[in-house]
Tab-separated table of C-alpha atoms in Angstrom:
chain	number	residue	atom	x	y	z
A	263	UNK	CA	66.687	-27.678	-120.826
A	264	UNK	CA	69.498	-26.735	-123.584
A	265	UNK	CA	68.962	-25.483	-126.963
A	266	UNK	CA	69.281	-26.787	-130.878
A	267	UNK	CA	72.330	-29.366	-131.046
A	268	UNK	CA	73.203	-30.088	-127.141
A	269	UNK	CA	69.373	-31.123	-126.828
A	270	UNK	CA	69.009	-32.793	-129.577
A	271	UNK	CA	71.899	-35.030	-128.651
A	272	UNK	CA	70.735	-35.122	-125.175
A	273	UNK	CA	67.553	-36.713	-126.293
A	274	UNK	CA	68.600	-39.300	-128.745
A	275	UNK	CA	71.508	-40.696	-126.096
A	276	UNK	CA	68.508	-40.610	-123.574
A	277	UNK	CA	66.371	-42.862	-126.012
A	278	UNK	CA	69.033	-45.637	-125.340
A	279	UNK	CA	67.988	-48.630	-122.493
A	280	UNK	CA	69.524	-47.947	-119.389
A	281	UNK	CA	70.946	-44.132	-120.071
A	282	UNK	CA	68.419	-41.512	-117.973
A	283	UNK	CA	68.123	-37.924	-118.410
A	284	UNK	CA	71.324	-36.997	-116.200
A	285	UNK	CA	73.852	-39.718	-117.692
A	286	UNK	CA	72.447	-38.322	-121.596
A	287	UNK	CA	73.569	-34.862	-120.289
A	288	UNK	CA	76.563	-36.195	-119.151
A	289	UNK	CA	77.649	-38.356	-121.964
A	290	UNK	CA	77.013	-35.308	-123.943
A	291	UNK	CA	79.476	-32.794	-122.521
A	292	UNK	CA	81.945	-35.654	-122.476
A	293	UNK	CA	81.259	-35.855	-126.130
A	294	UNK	CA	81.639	-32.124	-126.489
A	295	UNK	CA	84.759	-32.097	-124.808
A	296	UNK	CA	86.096	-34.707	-126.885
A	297	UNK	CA	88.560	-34.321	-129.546
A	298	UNK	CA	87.303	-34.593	-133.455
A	299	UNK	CA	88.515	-37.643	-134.533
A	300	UNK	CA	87.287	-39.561	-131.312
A	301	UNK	CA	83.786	-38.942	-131.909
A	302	UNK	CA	84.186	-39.112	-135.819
A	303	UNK	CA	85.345	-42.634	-134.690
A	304	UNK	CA	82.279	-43.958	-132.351
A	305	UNK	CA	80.145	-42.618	-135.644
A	306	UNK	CA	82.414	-44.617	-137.956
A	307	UNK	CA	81.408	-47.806	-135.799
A	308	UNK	CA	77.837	-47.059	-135.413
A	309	UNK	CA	77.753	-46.741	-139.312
A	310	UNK	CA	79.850	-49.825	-139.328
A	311	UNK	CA	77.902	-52.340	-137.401
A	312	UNK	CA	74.234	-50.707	-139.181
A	313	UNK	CA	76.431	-51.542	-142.371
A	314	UNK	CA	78.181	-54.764	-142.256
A	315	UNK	CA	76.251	-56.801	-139.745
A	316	UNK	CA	73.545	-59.281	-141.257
A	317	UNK	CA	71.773	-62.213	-139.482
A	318	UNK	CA	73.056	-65.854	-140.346
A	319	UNK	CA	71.288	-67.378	-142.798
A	320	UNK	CA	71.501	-71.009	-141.530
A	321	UNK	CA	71.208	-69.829	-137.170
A	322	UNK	CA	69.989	-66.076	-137.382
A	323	UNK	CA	73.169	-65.080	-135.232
A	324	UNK	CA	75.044	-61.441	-135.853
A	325	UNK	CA	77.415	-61.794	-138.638
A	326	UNK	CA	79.550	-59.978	-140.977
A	327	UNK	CA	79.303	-62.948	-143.802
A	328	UNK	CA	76.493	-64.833	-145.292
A	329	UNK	CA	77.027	-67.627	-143.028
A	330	UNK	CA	78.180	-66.906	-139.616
A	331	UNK	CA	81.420	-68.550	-138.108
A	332	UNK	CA	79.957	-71.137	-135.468
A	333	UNK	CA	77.452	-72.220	-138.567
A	334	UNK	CA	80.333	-72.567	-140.957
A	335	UNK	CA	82.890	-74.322	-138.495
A	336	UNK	CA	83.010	-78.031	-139.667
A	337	UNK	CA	84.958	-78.761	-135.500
A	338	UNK	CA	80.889	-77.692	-133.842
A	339	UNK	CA	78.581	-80.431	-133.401
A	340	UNK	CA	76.440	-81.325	-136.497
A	341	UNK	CA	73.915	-82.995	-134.977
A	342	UNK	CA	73.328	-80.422	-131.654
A	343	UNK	CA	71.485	-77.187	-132.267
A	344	UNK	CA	70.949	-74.885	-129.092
A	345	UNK	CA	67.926	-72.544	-129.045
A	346	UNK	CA	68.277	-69.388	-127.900
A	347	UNK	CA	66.181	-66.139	-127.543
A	348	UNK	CA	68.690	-63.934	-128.800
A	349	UNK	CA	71.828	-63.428	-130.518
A	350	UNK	CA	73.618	-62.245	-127.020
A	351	UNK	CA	72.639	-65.661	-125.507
A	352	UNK	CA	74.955	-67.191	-127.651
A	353	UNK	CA	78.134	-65.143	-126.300
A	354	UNK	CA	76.918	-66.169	-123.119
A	355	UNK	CA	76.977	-69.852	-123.676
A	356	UNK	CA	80.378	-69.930	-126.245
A	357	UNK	CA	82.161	-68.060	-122.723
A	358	UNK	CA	81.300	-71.760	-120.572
A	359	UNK	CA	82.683	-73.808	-123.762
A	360	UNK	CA	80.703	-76.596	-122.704
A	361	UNK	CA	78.440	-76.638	-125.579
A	362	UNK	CA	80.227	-77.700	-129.144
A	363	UNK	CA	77.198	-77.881	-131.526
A	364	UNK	CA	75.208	-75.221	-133.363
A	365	UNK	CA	72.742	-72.019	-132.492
A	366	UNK	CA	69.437	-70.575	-133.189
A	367	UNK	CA	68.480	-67.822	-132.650
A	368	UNK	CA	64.562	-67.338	-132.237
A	369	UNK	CA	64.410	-63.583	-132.040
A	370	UNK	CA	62.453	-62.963	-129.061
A	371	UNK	CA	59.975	-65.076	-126.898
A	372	UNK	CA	56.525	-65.543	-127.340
A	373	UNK	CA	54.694	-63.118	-125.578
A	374	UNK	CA	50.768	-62.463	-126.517
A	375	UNK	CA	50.538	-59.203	-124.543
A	376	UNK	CA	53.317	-57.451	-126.777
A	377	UNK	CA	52.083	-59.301	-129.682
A	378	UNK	CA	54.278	-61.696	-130.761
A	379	UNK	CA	53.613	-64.698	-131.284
A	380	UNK	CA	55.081	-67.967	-132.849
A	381	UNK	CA	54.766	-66.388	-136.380
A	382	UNK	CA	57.242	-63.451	-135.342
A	383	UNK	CA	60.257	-65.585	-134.060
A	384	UNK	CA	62.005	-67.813	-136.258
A	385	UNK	CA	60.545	-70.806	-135.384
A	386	UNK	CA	59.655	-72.177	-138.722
A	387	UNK	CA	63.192	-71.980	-140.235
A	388	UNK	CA	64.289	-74.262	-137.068
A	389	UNK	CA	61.262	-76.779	-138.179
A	390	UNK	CA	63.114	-76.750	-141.720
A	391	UNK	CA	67.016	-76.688	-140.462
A	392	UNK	CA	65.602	-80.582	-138.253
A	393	UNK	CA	64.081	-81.853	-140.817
A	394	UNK	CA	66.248	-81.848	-143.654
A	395	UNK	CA	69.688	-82.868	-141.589
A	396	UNK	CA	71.109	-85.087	-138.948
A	397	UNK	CA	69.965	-83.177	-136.465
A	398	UNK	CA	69.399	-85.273	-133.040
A	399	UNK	CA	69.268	-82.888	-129.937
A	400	UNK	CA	67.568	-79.960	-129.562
A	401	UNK	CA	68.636	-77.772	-126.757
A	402	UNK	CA	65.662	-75.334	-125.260
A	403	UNK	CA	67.767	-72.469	-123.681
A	404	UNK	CA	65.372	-69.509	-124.205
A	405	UNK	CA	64.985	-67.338	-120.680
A	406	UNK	CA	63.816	-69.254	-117.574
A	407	UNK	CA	61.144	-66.578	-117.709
A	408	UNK	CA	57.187	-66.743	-118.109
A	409	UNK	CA	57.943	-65.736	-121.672
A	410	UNK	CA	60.703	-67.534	-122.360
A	411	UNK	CA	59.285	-70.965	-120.529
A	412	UNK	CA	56.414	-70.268	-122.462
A	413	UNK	CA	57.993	-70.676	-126.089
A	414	UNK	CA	60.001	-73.320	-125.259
A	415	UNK	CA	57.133	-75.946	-124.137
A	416	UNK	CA	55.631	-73.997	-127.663
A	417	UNK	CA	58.656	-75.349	-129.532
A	418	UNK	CA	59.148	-78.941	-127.534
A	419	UNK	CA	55.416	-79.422	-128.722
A	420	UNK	CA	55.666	-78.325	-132.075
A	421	UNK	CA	59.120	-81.048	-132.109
A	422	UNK	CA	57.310	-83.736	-130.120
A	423	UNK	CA	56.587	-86.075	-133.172
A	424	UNK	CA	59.861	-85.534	-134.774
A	425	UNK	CA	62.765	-87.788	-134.040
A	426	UNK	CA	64.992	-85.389	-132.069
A	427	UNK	CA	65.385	-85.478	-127.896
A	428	UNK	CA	64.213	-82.010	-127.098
A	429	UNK	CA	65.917	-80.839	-123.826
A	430	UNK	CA	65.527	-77.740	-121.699
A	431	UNK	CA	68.655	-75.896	-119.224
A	432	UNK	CA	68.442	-76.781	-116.110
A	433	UNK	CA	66.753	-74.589	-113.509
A	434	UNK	CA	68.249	-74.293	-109.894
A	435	UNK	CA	70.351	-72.114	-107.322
A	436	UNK	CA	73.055	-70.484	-109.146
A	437	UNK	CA	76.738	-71.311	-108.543
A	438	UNK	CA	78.195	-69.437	-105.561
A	439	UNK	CA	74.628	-68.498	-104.632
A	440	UNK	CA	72.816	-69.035	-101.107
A	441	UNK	CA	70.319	-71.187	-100.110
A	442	UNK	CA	68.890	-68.749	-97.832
A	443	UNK	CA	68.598	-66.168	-100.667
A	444	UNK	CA	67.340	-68.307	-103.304
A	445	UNK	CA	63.457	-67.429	-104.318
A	446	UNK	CA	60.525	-70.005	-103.809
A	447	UNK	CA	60.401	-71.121	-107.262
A	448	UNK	CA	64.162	-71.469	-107.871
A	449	UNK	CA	64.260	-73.351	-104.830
A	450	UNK	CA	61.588	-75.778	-105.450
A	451	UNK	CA	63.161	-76.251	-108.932
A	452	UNK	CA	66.446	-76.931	-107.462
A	453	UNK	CA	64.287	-79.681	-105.694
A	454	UNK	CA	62.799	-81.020	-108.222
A	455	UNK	CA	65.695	-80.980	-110.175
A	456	UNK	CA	67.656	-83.305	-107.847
A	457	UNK	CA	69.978	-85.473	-108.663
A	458	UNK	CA	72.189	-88.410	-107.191
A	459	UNK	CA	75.418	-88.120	-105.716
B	86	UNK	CA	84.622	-61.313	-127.381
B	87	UNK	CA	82.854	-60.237	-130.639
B	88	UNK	CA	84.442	-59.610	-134.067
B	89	UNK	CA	84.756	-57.038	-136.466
B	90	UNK	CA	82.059	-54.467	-136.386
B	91	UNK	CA	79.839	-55.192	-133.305
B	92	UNK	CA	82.915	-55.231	-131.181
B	93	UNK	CA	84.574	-51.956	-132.844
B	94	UNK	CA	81.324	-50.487	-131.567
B	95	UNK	CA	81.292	-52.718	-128.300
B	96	UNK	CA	84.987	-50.836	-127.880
B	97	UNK	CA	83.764	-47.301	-128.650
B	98	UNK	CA	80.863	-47.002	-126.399
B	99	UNK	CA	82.863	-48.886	-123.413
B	100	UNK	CA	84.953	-45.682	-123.834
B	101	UNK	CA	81.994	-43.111	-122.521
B	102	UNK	CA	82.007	-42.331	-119.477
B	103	UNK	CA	79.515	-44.555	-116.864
B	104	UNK	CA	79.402	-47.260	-119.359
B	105	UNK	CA	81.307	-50.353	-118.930
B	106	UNK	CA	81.403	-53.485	-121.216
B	107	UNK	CA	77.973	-54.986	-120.266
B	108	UNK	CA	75.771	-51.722	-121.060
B	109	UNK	CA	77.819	-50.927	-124.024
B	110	UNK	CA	77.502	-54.738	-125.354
B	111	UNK	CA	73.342	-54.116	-124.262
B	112	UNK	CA	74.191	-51.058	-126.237
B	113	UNK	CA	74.907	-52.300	-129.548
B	114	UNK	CA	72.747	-54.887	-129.835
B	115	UNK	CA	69.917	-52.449	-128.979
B	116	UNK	CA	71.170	-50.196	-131.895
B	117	UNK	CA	71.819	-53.258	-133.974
B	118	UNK	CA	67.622	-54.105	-133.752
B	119	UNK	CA	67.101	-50.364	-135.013
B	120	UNK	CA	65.719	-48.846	-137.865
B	121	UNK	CA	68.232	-47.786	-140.150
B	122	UNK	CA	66.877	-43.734	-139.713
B	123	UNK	CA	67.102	-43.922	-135.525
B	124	UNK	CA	70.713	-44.976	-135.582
B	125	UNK	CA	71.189	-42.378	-138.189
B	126	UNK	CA	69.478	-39.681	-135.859
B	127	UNK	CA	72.079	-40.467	-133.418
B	128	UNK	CA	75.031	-40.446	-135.635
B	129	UNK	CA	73.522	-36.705	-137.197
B	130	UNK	CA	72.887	-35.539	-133.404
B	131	UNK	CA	76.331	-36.519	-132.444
B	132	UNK	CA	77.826	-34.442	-135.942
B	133	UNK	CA	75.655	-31.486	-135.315
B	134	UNK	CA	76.738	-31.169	-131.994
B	135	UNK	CA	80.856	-31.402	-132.959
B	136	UNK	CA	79.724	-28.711	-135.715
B	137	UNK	CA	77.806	-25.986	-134.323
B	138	UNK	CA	78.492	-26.214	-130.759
B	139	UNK	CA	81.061	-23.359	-129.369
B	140	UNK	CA	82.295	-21.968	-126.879
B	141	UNK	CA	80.645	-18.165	-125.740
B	142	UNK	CA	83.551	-15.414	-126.262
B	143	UNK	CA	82.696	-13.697	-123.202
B	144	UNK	CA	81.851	-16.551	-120.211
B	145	UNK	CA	82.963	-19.576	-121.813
B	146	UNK	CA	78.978	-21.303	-122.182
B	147	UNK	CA	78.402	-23.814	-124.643
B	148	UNK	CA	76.268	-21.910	-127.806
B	149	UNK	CA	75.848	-21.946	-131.371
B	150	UNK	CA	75.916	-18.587	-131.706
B	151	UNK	CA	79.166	-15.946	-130.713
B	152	UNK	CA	77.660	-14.758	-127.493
B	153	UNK	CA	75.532	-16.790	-125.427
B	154	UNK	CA	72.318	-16.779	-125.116
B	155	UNK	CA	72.625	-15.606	-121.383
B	156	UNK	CA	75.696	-13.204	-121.904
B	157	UNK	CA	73.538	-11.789	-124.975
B	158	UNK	CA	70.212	-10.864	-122.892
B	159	UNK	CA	70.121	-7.715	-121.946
B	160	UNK	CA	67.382	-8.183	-118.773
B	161	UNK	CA	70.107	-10.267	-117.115
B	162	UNK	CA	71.840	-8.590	-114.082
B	163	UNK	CA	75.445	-6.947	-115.826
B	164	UNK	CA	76.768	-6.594	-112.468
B	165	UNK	CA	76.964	-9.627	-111.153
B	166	UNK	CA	79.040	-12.599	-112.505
B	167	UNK	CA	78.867	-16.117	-111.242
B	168	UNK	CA	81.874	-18.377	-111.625
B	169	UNK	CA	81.867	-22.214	-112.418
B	170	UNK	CA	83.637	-25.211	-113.368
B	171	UNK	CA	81.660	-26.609	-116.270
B	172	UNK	CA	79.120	-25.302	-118.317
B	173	UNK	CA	77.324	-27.940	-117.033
B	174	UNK	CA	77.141	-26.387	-113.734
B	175	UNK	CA	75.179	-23.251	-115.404
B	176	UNK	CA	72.228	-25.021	-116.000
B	177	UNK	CA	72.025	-26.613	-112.438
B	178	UNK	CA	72.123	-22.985	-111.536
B	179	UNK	CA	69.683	-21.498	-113.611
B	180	UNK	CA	67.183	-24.337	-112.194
B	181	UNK	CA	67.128	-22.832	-108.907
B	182	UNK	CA	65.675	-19.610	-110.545
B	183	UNK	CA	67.598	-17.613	-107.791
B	184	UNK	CA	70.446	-15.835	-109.696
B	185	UNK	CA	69.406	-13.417	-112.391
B	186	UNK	CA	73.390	-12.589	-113.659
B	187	UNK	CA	75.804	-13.522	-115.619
B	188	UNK	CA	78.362	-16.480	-115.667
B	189	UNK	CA	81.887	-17.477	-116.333
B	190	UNK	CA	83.055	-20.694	-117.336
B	191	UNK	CA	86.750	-22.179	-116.281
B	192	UNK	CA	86.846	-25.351	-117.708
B	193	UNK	CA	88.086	-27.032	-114.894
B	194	UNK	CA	89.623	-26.602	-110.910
B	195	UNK	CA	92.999	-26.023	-109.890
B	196	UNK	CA	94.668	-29.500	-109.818
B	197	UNK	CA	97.828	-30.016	-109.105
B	198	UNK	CA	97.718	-33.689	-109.556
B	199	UNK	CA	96.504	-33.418	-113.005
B	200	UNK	CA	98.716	-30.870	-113.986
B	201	UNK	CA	95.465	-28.336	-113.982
B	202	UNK	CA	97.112	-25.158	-112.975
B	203	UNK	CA	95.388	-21.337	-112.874
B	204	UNK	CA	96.942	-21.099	-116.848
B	205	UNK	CA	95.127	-23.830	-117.842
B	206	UNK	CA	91.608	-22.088	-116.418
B	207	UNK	CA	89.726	-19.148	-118.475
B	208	UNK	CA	90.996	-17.219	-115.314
B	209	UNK	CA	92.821	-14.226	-117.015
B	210	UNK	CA	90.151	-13.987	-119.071
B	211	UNK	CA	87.941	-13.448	-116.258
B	212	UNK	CA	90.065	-10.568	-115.053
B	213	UNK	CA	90.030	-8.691	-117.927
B	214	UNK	CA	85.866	-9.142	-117.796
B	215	UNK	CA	86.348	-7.090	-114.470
B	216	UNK	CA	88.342	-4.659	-115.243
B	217	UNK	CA	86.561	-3.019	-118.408
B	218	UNK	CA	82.789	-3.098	-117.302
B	219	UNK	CA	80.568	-2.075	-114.286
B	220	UNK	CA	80.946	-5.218	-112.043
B	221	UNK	CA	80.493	-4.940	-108.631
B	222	UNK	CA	80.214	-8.816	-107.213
B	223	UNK	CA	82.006	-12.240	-108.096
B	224	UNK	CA	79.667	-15.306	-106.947
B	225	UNK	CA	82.345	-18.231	-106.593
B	226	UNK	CA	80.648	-21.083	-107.384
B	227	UNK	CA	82.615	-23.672	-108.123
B	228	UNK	CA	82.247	-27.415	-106.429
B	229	UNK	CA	82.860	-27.566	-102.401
B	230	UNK	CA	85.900	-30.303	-103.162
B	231	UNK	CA	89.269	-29.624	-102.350
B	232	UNK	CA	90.013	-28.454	-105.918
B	233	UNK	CA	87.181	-26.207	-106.320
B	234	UNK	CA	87.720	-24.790	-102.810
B	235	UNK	CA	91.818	-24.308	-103.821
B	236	UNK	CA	90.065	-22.787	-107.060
B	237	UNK	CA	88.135	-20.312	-105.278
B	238	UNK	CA	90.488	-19.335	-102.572
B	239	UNK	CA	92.994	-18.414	-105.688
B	240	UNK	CA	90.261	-16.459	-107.601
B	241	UNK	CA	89.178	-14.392	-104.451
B	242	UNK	CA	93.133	-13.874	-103.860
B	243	UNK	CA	93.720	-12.367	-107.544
B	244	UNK	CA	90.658	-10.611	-107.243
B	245	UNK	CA	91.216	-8.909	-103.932
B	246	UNK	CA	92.893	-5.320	-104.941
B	247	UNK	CA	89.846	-5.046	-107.507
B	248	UNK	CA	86.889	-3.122	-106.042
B	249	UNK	CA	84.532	-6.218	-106.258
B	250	UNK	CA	82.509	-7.894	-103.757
B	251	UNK	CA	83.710	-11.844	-103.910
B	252	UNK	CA	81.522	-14.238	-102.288
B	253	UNK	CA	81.284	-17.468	-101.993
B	254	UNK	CA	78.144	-20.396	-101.768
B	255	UNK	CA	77.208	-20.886	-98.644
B	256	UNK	CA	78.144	-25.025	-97.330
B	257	UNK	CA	75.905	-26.540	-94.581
B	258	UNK	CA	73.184	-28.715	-95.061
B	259	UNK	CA	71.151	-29.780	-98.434
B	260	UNK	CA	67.862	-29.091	-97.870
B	261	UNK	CA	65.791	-32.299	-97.036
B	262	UNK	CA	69.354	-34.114	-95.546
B	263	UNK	CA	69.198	-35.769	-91.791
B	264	UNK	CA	71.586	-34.242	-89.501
B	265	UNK	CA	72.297	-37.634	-88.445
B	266	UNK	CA	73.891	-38.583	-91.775
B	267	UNK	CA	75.828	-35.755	-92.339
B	268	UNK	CA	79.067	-35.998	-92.599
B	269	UNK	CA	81.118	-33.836	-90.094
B	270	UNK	CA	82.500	-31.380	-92.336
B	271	UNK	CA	79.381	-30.710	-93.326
B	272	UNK	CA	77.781	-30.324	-90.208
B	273	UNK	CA	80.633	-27.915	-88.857
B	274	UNK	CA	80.406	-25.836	-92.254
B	275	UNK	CA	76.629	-25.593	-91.272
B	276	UNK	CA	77.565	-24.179	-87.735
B	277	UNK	CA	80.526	-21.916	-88.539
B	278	UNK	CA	77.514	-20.695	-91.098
B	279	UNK	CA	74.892	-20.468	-88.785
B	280	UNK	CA	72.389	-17.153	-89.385
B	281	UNK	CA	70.408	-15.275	-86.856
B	282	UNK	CA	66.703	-15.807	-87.142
């Protein structure tokens, strides 16, 4: 549709999830109209983040150090570590500060038809971090999704003859939701997820 | 929510227009999980665009050249000139296939409320286009709001001792619209427009 730079721009903002064709065009003549230093700084923070951001050794969560700060705060839980697909999950969890112990991050879910499998997440390094500490929950909170459902009954196998309780979130309506909204099988988990008052 | 980096770049995209902080936080972690090279085909779009992009010296188009590529083809109608808003607008034009002229840019409507005033607008500089060349109709397209409307009425005002035809795009109904849904003004645009047939 344009020519040389405005396309090319065009097409790499229209490569990102969730931006179409129109909103690429758009964000481009916002960028045009921009001032200098404003987009010299969004290209300062995309160098930034490709440049200083490295997974956590210990939980493979985003970090700017060696060790990321939940891993390396001796106020979390020791002995809890929380499973989670990705690093995003864990923002997601830290925001209901209910849970006090430690992360990992798996990388994905298993998922045969996209190719990955158990080998691609980082499911070994969580057999190593349980076996070599005092380690006595593990928390299954991967996506309550085929794939996601799928790797963690994977994973609560694969811990079954270790000495750890191996626990899963809870399924069920969501909090302000409505009964008469709710889907079949969030219902019938809700159900079967009952518990006394 | 984040630290350092990821939410310098959380920050900056949140900024763009249409993106609020859940798509820009999807955002970075997206460009976080890229190659190295694709985030740095963004960042050398988003350079090359702030460096060769200009402004055309005669309608006000976006080009890397001096003269757009439109103002700078000679098979394009020299008599005719077809005002917008936005460069933007040019290509939405050019779609339709219908006009076969030339354009002016304004950067803008008449806006009181924003302090956008006829100064402000490449509006003397389209009256100096008329008044040294062969023009013989102004096409005043900019939007049917209030602004472009005030916009247009101004234009066709200033323009009115020159010995151009102004016209203006015809309101009524978009092609493939329900009568029942239009809105009224609309609808009575449509009617005060009415043609023979």
């Amino acid at each position: 549709m344009y020519e040389g730079a405005i396309q090319d721009l065009v097409d790499e903002l229209g490569r990102l999830p969730g931006i179409g064709p129109k909103s690429a065009q758009r964000l481009t003549f916002h960028l045009l109209a921009q001032e200098e230093d404003e987009v010299q700084s969004l290209i300062n923070a995309l160098q930034a983040v490709k440049r200083l951001v490295k997974t956590c050794e210990v939980c493979g969560n985003v970090t700017e150090t060696e060790v990321c700060s939940i891993c390396s705060d001796p106020r979390r839980d020791q002995g809890v570590i929380c499973v989670v697909e990705a690093a995003q999950d864990i923002q997601a969890l830290e925001r209901t500060r209910v849970f006090r112990g430690r992360y990992h991050v798996l990388g994905g879910a298993i998922d045969p038809l996209s190719g990955i499998g158990p080998d691609q997440l980082r499911i070994r390094q969580l057999y190593s971090r349980l076996s070599d500490s005092g380690i006595t929950e593990v928390i299954l909170a991967t996506n309550p999704t085929i794939e996601g459902e799928a790797t963690a009954t994977y994973i609560a196998r694969l811990l079954a003859p270790l000495e750890v309780t191996v626990s899963r979130l809870a399924s069920g309506l969501p909090v302000g939701g409505d009964l008469e909204y709710a889907d079949e099988v969030t219902l019938g988990r809700a159900l079967e997820g009952r518990r006394q008052v």
